Amino acid sequence: MNMTHYMSLLADNQPWNLLIFMAIPVICAEALTISEFFIIFDRKKSGTLRTFNKIVGIFDGVYFSGIFIYLLVTVVIPLTKFGGWHGAIDVVAVAFYLAGVIFLLPITLMELGLIFRNKTIDEKMKIHFILIGGFLVVSHIAMIFGMINPELISSMPNMH
């Protein structure tokens, strides 16, 4: 079956790659989203749920930043250097997956007090919600494009 490098990564080394590259970051993001709804709805400024949200936010940003660096060095650079991409669909799937770092890393930096220090708690809650929403959007776009047969718009002479 012809598949994108994104889907190939998830299919290889079962179940570990699926857990490492998909389940952990997405489950954390979904836990952040659900806890975020309760925090915003109840206007919680502190408490167990807020602490949980903060810990998960820090963990997911650090974890996904590690994934980003690993895949950039071991997959993206070699595929680009040696022309191994399976067409535009493949590039879109991988690029949107890696774009998740644009949203998760700022959550970590904000939770650690390294950015947005002068924002009010309400402003930080809004930024946090926008960032987690952005991550969910790019990760779902990556999943959708990752499942498309790349041969729909280009041939795949490099496919093994």
Short mmCIF file of N, CA and C in Angstrom, two decimals, residues 8 13-14 59 71 82 99 103 107-108 110 117 131 155:
data_model
loop_
_atom_site.label_atom_id
_atom_site.label_comp_id
_atom_site.label_asym_id
_atom_site.label_seq_id
_atom_site.Cartn_x
_atom_site.Cartn_y
_atom_site.Cartn_z
N SER A 8 3.50 5.93 7.53
CA SER A 8 4.51 4.88 7.61
C SER A 8 5.19 4.90 8.98
N ASN A 13 7.09 -0.40 13.63
CA ASN A 13 7.47 -0.66 15.02
C ASN A 13 6.26 -0.67 15.95
N GLN A 14 5.18 -1.32 15.51
CA GLN A 14 3.94 -1.35 16.30
C GLN A 14 4.16 -2.00 17.65
N PHE A 59 4.60 19.24 30.25
CA PHE A 59 5.07 17.95 29.73
C PHE A 59 4.88 17.84 28.22
N LEU A 71 12.52 14.16 14.70
CA LEU A 71 12.03 13.94 13.33
C LEU A 71 12.66 14.90 12.33
N PHE A 82 17.81 14.06 0.05
CA PHE A 82 17.93 12.98 -0.93
C PHE A 82 16.68 12.81 -1.80
N ALA A 99 4.28 21.12 12.77
CA ALA A 99 3.81 22.46 13.14
C ALA A 99 3.19 22.48 14.53
N PHE A 103 2.54 25.47 18.58
CA PHE A 103 1.47 25.69 19.55
C PHE A 103 1.78 25.11 20.93
N ILE A 107 2.94 26.99 25.07
CA ILE A 107 2.19 26.63 26.28
C ILE A 107 3.17 26.31 27.40
N THR A 108 4.18 25.52 27.09
CA THR A 108 5.20 25.18 28.09
C THR A 108 5.92 26.42 28.59
N MET A 110 4.91 29.47 28.55
CA MET A 110 4.00 30.30 29.34
C MET A 110 3.81 29.72 30.74
N ARG A 117 4.59 37.03 30.73
CA ARG A 117 4.61 37.32 32.17
C ARG A 117 3.69 38.47 32.57
N LEU A 131 -3.88 28.39 21.77
CA LEU A 131 -2.74 27.54 21.42
C LEU A 131 -3.13 26.06 21.38
N SER A 155 3.18 10.64 -8.66
CA SER A 155 3.67 9.28 -8.62
C SER A 155 4.72 9.16 -7.52
#
